[in-house]
Each structure stands twice: as structure tokens, then as C-alpha cells.
mmCIF file of C-alpha atoms and ligand atoms in Angstrom:
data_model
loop_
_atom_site.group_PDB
_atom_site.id
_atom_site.type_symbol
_atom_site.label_atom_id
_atom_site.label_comp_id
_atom_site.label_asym_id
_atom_site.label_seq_id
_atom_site.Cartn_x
_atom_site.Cartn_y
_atom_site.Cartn_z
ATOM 1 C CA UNK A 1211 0.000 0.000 0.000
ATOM 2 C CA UNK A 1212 1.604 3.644 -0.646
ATOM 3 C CA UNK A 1213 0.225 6.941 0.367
ATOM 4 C CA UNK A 1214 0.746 8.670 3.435
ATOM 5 C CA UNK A 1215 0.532 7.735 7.458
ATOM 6 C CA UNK A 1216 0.195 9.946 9.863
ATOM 7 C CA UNK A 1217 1.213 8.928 13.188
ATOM 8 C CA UNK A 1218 0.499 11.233 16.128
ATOM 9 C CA UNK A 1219 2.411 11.027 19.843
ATOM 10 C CA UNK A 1220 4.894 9.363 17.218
ATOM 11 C CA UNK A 1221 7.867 8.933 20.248
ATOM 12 C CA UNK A 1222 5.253 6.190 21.989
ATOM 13 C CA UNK A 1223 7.263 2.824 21.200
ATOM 14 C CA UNK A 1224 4.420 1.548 19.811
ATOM 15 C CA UNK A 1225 4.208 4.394 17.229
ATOM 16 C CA UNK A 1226 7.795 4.062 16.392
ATOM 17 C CA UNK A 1227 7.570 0.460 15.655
ATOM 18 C CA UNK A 1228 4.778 1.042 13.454
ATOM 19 C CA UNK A 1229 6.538 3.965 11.736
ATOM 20 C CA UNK A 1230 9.663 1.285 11.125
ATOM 21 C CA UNK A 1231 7.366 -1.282 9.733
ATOM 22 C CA UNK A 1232 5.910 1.376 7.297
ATOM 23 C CA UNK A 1233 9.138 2.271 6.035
ATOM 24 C CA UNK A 1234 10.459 -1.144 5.863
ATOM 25 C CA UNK A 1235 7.395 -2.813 4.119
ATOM 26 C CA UNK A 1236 6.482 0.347 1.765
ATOM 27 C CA UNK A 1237 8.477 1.375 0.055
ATOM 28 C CA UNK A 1238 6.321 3.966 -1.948
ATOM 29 C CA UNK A 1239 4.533 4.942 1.027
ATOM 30 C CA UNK A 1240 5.495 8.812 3.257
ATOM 31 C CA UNK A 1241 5.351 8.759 7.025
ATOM 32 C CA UNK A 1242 4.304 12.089 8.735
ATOM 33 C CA UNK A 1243 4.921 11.903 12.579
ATOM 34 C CA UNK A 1244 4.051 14.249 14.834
ATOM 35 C CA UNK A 1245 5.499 14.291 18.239
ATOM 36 C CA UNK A 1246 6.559 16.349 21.555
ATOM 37 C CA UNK A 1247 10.031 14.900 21.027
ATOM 38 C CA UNK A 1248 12.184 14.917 18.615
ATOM 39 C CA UNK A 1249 13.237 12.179 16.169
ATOM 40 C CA UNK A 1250 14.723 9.012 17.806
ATOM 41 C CA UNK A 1251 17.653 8.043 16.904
ATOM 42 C CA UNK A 1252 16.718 4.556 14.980
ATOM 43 C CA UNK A 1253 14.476 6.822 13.346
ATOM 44 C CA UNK A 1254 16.211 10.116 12.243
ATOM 45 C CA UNK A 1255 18.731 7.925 9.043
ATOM 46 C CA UNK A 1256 14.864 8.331 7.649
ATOM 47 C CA UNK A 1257 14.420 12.011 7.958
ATOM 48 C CA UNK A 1258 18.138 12.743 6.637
ATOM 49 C CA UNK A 1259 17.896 10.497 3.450
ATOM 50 C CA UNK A 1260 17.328 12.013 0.357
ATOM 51 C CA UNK A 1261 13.563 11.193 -0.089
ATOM 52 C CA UNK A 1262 12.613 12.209 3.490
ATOM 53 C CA UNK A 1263 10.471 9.388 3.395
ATOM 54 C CA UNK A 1264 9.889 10.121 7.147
ATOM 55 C CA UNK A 1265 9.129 14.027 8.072
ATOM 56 C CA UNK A 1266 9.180 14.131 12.110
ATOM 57 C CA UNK A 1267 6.970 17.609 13.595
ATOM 58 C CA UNK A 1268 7.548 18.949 16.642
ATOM 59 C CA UNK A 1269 4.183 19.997 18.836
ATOM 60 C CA UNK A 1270 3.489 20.970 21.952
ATOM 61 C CA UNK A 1271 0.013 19.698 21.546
ATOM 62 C CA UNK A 1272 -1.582 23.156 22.212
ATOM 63 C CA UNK A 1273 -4.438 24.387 19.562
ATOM 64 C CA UNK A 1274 -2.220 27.145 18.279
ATOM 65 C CA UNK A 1275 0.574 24.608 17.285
ATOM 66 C CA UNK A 1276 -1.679 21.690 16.600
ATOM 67 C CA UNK A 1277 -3.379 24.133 13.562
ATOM 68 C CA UNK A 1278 0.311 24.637 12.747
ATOM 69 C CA UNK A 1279 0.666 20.840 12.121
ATOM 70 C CA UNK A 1280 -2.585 20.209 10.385
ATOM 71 C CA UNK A 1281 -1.274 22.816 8.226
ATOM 72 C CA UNK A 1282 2.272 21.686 7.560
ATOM 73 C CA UNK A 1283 0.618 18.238 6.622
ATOM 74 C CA UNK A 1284 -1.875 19.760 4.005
ATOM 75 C CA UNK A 1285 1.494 21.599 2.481
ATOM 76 C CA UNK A 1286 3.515 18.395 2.553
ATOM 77 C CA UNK A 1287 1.004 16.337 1.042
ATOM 78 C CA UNK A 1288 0.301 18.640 -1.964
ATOM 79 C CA UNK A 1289 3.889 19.005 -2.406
ATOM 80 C CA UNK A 1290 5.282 15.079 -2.145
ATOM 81 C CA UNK A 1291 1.136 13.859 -4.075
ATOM 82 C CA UNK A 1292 0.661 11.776 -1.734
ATOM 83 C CA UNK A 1293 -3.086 10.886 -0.029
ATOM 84 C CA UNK A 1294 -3.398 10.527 3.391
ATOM 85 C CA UNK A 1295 -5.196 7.415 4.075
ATOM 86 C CA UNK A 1296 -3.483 6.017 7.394
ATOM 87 C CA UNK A 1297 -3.806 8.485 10.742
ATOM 88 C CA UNK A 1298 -2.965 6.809 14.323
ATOM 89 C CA UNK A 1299 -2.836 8.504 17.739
ATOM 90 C CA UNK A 1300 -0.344 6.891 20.007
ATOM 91 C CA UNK A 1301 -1.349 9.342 22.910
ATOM 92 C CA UNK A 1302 -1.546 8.052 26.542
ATOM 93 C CA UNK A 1303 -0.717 8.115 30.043
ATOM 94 C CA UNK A 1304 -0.998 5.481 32.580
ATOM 95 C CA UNK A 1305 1.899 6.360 35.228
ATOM 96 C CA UNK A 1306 4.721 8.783 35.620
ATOM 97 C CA UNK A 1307 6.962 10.391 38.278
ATOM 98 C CA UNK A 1308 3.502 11.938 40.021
ATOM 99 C CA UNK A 1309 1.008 9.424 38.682
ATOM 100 C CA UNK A 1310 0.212 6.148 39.322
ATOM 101 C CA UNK A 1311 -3.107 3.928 39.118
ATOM 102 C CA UNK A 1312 -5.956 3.935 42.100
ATOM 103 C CA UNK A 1313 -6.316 0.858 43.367
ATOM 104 C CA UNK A 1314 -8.697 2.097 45.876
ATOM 105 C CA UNK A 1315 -11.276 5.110 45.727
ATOM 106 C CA UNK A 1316 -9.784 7.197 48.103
ATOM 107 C CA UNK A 1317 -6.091 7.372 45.969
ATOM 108 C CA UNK A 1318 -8.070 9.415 43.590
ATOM 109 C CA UNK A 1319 -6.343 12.780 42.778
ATOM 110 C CA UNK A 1320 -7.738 16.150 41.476
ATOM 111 C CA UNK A 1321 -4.932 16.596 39.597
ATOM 112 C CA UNK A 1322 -3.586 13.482 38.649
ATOM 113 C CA UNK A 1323 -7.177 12.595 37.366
ATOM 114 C CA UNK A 1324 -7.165 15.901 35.182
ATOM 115 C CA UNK A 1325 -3.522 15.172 33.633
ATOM 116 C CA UNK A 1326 -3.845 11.820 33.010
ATOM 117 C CA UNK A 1327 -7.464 12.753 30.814
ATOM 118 C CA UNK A 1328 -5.902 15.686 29.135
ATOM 119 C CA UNK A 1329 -3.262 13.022 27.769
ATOM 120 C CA UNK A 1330 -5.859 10.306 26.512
ATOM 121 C CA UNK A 1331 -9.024 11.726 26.042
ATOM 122 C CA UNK A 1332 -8.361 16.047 25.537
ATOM 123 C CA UNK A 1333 -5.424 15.651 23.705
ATOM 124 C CA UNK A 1334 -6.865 12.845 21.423
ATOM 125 C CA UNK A 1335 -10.443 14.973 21.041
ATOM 126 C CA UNK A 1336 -8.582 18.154 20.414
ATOM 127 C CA UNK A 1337 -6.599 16.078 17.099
ATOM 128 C CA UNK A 1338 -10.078 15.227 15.855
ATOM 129 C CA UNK A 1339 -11.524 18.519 15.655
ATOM 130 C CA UNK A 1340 -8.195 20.011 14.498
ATOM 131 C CA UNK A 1341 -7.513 16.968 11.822
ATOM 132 C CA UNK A 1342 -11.089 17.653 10.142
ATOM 133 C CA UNK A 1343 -9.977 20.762 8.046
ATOM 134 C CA UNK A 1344 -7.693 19.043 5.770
ATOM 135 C CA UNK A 1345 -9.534 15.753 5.760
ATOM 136 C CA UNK A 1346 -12.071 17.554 4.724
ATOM 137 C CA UNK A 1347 -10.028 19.550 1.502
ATOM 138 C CA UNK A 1348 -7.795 16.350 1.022
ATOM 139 C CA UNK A 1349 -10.169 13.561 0.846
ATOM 140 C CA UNK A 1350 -12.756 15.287 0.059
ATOM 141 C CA UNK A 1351 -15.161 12.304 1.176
ATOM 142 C CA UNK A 1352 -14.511 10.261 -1.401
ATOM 143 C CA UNK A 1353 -10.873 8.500 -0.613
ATOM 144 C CA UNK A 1354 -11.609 5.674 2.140
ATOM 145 C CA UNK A 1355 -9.100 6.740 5.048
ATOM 146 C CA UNK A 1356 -8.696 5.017 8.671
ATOM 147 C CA UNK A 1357 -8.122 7.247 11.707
ATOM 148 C CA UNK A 1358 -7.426 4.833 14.994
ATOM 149 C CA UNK A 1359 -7.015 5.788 18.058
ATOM 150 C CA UNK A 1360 -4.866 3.949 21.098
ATOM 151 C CA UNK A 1361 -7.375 3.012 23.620
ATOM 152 C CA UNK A 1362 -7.007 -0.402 25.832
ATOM 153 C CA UNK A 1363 -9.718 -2.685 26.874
ATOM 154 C CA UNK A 1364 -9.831 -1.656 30.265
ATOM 155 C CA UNK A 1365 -11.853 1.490 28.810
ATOM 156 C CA UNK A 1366 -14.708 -0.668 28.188
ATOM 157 C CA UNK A 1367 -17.608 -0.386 30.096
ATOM 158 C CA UNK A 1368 -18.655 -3.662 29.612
ATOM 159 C CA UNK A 1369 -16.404 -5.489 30.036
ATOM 160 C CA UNK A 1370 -14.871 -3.492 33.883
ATOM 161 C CA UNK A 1371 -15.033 -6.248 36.044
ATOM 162 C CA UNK A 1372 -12.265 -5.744 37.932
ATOM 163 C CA UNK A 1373 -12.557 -2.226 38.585
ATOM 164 C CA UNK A 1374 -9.614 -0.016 39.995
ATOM 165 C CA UNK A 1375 -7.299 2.084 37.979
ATOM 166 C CA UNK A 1376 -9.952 4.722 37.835
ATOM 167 C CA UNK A 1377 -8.225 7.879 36.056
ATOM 168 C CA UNK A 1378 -6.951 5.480 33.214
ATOM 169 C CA UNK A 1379 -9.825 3.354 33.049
ATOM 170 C CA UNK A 1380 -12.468 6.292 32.681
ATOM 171 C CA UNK A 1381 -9.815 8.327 30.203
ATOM 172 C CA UNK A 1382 -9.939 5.267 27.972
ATOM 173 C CA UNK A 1383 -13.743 5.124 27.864
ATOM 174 C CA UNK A 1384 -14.253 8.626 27.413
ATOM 175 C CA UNK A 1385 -11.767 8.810 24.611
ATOM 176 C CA UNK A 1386 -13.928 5.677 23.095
ATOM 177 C CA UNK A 1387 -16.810 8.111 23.248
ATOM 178 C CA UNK A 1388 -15.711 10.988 21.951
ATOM 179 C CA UNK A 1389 -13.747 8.844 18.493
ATOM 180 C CA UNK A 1390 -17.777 7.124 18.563
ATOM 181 C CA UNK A 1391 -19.190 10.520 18.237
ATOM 182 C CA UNK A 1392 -17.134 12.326 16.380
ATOM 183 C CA UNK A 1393 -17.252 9.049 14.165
ATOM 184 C CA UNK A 1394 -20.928 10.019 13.565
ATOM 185 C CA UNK A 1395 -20.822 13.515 12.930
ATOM 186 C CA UNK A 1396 -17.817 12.631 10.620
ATOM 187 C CA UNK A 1397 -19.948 9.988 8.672
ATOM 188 C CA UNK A 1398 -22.118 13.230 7.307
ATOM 189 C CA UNK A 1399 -19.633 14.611 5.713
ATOM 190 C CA UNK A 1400 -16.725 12.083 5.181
ATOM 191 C CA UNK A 1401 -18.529 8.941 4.565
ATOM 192 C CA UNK A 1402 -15.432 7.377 3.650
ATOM 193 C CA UNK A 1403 -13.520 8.148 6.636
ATOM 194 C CA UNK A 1404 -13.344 4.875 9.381
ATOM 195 C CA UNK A 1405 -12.884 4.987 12.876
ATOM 196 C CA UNK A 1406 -11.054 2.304 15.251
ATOM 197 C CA UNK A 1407 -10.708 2.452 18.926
ATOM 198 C CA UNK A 1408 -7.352 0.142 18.912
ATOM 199 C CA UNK A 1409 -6.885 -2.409 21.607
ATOM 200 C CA UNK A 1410 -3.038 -3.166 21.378
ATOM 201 C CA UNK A 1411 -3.024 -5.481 24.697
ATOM 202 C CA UNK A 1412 -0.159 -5.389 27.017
ATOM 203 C CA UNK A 1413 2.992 -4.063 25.540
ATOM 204 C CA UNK A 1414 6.300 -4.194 26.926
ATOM 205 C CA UNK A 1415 7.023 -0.128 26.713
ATOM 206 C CA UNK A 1416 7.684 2.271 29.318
ATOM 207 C CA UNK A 1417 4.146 2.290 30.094
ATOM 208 C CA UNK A 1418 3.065 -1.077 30.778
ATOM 209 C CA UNK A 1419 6.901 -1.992 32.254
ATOM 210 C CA UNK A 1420 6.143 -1.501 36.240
ATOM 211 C CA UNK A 1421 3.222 -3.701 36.125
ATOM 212 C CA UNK A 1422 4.226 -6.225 33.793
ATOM 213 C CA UNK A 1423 4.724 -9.370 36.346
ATOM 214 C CA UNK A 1424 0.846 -10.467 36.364
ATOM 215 C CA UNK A 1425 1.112 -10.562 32.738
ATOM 216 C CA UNK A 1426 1.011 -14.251 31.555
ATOM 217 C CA UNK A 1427 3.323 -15.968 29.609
ATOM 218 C CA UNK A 1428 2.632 -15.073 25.696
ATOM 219 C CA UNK A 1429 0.685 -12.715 26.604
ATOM 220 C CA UNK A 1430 3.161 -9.472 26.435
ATOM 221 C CA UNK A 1431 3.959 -8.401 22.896
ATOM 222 C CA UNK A 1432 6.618 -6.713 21.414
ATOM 223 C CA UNK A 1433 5.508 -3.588 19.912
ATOM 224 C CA UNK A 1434 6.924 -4.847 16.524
ATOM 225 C CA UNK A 1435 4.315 -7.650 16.913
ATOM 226 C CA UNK A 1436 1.651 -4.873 17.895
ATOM 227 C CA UNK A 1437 2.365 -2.590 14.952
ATOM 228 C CA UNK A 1438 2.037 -5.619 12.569
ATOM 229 C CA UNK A 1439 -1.563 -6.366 14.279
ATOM 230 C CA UNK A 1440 -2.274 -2.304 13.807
ATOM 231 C CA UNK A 1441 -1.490 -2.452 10.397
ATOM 232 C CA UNK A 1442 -3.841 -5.452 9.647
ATOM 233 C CA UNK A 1443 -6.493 -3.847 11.567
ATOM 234 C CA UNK A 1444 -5.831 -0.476 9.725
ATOM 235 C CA UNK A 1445 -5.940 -2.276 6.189
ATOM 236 C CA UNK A 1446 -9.343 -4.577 7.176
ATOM 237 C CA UNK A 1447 -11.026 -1.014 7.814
ATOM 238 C CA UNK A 1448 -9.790 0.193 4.391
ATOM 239 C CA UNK A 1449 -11.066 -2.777 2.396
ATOM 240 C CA UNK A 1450 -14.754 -2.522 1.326
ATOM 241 C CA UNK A 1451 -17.773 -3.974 3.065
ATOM 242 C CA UNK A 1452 -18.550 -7.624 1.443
ATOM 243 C CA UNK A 1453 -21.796 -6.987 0.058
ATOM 244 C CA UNK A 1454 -23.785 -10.349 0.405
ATOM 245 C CA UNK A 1455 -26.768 -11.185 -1.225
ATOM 246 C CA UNK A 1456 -29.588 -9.593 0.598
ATOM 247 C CA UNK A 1457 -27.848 -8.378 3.600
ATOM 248 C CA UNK A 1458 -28.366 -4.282 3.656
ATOM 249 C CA UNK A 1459 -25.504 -4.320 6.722
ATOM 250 C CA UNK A 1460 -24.334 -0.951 7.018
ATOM 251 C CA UNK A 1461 -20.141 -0.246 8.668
ATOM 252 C CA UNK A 1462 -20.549 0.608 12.423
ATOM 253 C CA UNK A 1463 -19.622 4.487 12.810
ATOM 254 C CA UNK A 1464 -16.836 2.938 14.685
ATOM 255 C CA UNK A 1465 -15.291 0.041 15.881
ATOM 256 C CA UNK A 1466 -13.723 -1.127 19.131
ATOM 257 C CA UNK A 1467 -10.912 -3.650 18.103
ATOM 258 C CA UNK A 1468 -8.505 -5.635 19.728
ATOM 259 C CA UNK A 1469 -4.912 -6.189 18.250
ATOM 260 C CA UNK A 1470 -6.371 -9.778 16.824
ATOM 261 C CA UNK A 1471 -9.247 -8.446 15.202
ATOM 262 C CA UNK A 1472 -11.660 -9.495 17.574
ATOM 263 C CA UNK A 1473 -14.488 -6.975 18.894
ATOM 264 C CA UNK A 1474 -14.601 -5.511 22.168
ATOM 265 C CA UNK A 1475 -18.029 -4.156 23.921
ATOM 266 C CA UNK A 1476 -18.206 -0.325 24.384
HETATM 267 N N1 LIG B 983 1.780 -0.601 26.453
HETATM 268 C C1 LIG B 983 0.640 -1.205 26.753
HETATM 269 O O1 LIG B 983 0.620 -2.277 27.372
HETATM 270 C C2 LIG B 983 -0.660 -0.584 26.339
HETATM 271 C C3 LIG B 983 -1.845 -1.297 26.587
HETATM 272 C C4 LIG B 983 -3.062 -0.728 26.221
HETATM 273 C C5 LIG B 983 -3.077 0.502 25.597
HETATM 274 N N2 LIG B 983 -1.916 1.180 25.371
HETATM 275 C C6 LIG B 983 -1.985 2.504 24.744
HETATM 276 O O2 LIG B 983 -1.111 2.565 23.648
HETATM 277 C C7 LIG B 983 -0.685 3.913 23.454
HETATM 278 C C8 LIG B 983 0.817 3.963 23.220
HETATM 279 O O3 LIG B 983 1.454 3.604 24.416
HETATM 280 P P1 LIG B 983 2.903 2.957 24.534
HETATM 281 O O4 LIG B 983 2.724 1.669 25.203
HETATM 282 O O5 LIG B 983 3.593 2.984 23.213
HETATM 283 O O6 LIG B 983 3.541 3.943 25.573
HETATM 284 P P2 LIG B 983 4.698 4.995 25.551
HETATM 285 O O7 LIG B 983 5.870 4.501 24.790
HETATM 286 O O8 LIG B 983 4.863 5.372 26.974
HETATM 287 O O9 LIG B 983 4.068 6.234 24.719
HETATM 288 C C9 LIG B 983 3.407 7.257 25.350
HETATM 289 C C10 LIG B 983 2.632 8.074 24.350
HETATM 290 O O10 LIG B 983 1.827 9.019 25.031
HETATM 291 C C11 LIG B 983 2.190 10.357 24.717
HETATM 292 N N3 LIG B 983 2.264 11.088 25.974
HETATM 293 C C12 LIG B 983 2.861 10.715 27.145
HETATM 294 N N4 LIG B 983 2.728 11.670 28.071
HETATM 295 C C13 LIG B 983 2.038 12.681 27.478
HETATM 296 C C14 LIG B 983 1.604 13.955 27.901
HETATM 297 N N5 LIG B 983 1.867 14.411 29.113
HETATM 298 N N6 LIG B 983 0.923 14.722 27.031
HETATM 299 C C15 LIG B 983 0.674 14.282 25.777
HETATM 300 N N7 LIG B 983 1.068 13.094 25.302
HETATM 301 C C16 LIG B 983 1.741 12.304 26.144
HETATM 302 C C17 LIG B 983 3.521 10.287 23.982
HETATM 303 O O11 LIG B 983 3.519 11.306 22.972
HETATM 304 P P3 LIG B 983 4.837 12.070 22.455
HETATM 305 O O12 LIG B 983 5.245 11.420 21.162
HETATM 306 O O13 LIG B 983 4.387 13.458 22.199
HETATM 307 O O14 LIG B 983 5.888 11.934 23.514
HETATM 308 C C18 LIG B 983 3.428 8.896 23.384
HETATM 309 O O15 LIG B 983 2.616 8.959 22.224
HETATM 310 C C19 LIG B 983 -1.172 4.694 24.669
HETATM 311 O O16 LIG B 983 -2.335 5.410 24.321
HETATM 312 C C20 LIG B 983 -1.522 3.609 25.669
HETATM 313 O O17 LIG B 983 -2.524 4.011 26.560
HETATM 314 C C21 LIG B 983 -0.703 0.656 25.718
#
């Protein structure tokens, strides 16, 4: 497949795995990543070579700098003629310096509740509205194009049986909601635009690494092996609905998907 990916919160390890997997599988296809951080080094020989086949942006994530980005992309895809047809949002927070999941009601934190949705639900939302601009001019609602979101099962309502981890777990489902709504408004306009709530399961990066014991054996994946799932996920939305004989189904506005394909309850 060629055409262009772009790959938001690009530094997350599972975004840079997917970003090496783009490069190293297509050829024809351009990577835009967008990122607080700069390049990473395994990345950056991709950004120097002489097709820039990788172009890394720098954002702070605030509106003003966010319509900077949306911007930049519109430019560079004009320029290189390349479609946009691939857009992922690595965003998320589960535990840092300050932060770390509830276990019980009473750990639950003004503050740390308020950062940790402004990094998987605000910041996520905010891309959405911003990102609607040039999908609107680009793709002018006839290319198909998949935008997917990193969410994790634990954001599903449904499916909470365990409960704890309240900040994350309630980020997760309200970033499901608000991809499932904008999904809808979306489908108005951009008919051929496809939304995925990703579930990537647990991931040995720097966010899953301090609880990674209880994990069971097989069940922690590279983010190589994730990014390969993502892709295949990504490319089933793409492909067109099997029409069979006398069933009028109609696409879901959105889907919640696991990294095997398999469906997960809102
Ligand atoms: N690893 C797992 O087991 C697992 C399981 C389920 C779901 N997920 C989800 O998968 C996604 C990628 O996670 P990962 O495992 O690759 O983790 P990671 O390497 O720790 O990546 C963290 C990501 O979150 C962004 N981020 C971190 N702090 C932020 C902040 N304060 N403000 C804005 N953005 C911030 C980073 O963006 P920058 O590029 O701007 O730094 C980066 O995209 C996350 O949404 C996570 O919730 C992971």
C-alpha cells in the first residue's frame, strides 16, 4: 500500500515500531509523525535520506501549534502527491513520576485525574476537531481513510469487572466516546472516513513496564508484533464492506478492536 501515514504522539514505542514497519514494508509509502520529542535516533537515518520518506513535527500539543501541524501536513502532502489514508494517535498516560493507578477510591487525585485525561481523552479529542480541516479539503469524502485511536480494553464499560485504575480506566472510555461521536458527525460529511478504537493489549514499553509481572506468559507483545496487528487492523477497515446477497448491513460508525481483530463491547 503507498500513500501517506500519519502517526500522532509518534515517540510512543508503539508508534515508532509502526513507523519502522511502514518504512520497511512500503516502500512507496510517506510517514508524517508528529510528536513532543524529537526524532529518535533509529528513526532520524529516515528524515536525513534524500527522499525524506519520514518528516518528524515537533508539537506541543496546544491548539495554536496543533493548527500549525494540520497545516504543515496539508502543504507536505500537496507538495510530495501523496493521499493521506493512514492516521494513528499513540497518545496516553498510565503512570509517571507523580502518577500512578488507584487501586482504591480514596487514591483518587484532582490533579492526577485531570492530567492523566488531558493526555488520553483532551489531547486525542482536540486532534479530531483540528484533523477535520484538511480531511475535509484532502479527501474530500470520497478516498476511504482510517483514523485509529490507542485506547485499551480496560476502557470498556462492559467489560470493567475488575474495577480499579480509575483515572486510566475512565480516560480510555471517554476517549472511546468521543472517536464514537465524532465518528458520527464525521460519517455526514466524510462517509469514507473509518474509525477504530485500537486495543493493542499489554505491551512491553515504558508504560506497561512496572506492572508487567501479572502478565502471563505469551501474553506481552513486542511492539513490533503490535504494529504488525495495527497495520492489519488499519488495512481490514480500508477494504470494502462484502456486500452479500440480501444483507443491507451498514459499517458501524466505529469500531472497538482488539490487536487480533476481535471486537470488544463499548
Ligand atoms: N503498552 C501497553 O501495554 C498498552 C496497553 C493498552 C493501551 N496502550 C496505549 O497505547 C498507546 C501507546 O502507548 P505505549 O505503550 O507505546 O507507551 P509509551 O511509549 O509510553 O508512549 C506514550 C505516548 O503518550 C504520549 N504522551 C505521554 N505523556 C504525554 C503527555 N503528558 N501529554 C501528551 N502526550 C503524552 C507520547 O507522545 P509524544 O510522542 O508526544 O511523547 C506517546 O505517544 C497509549 O495510548 C496507551 O494508553 C498501551
Amino acid at each position: 500500500m503507498s500513500g501517506a501515514v500519519l502517526v500522532i504522539g509518534a515517540q510512543s514505542e508503539i508508534g515508532q515500531a509502526l513507523i519502522g514497519r511502514v518504512l520497511a514494508e512500503e516502500p512507496e509509502s510517506q510517514v508524517i509523525a508528529v510528536s513532543r520529542s524529537s526524532c529518535p535516533d533509529v528513526l532520524s537515518s529516515h528524515v536525513s535520506d534524500e527522499r525524506a520518506r519520514l518528516v518528524w513535527l515537533r508539537c506541543d500539543y496546544s491548539d495554536k501549534q496543533m493548527g500549525e501541524v494540520v497545516k504543515d501536513c496539508a502543504d507536505l502532502l500537496a507538495e510530495k502527491q501523496r493521499t493521506l489514508s493512514r492516521l494513528v494517535i499513540c497518545n496516553g498516560r498510565l503512570h509517571d513520576a507523580t502518577i500512578s493507578p488507584e487501586k482504591r477510591i480514596e487514591e483518587i487525585d484532582r490533579e492526577a485525574l485531570h492530567a492523566v485525561f488531558e493526555s488520553n481523552a483532551v489531547i486525542p479529542a482536540l486532534w479530531l476537531k483540528h484533523l477535520k480541516v484538511l480531511l475535509k479539503t484532502h479527501l474530500k469524502g470520497k478516498i476511504p481513510a482510517v483514523i485509529a485511536v490507542l485506547s485499551a480494553r480496560i476502557g470498556s464499560i462492559e467489560d470493567n469487572g475488575k474495577g480499579g485504575w480509575y483515572a486510566y480506566r475512565a480516560s480510555k472510555a471517554a476517549l472511546n466516546m468521543l472517536l464514537k461521536t465524532s465518528a458520527i458527525e464525521y460519517q455526514r460529511t466524510l462517509p469514507e472516513l473509518r474509525f477504530i478504537a485500537f486495543h493493542p493489549g499489554t505491551t512491553d514499553t515504558p508504560l506497561s513496564k512496572p506492572f508487567q509481572r501479572s502478565v502471563p506468559e505469551g501474553k506481552l507483545f513486542t511492539p513490533d508484533f503490535v504494529a504488525a496487528s495495527l497495520l492489519a487492523r488499519l488495512s481490514e477497515a480500508l477494504a470494502p464492506v462484502e456486500e452479500e446477497a440480501g444483507d443491507n448491513r451498514k459499517r458501524p460508525p466505529a469500531r472497538f478492536v482488539a490487536w487480533d481483530g476481535s471486537e470488544i463491547p463499548w
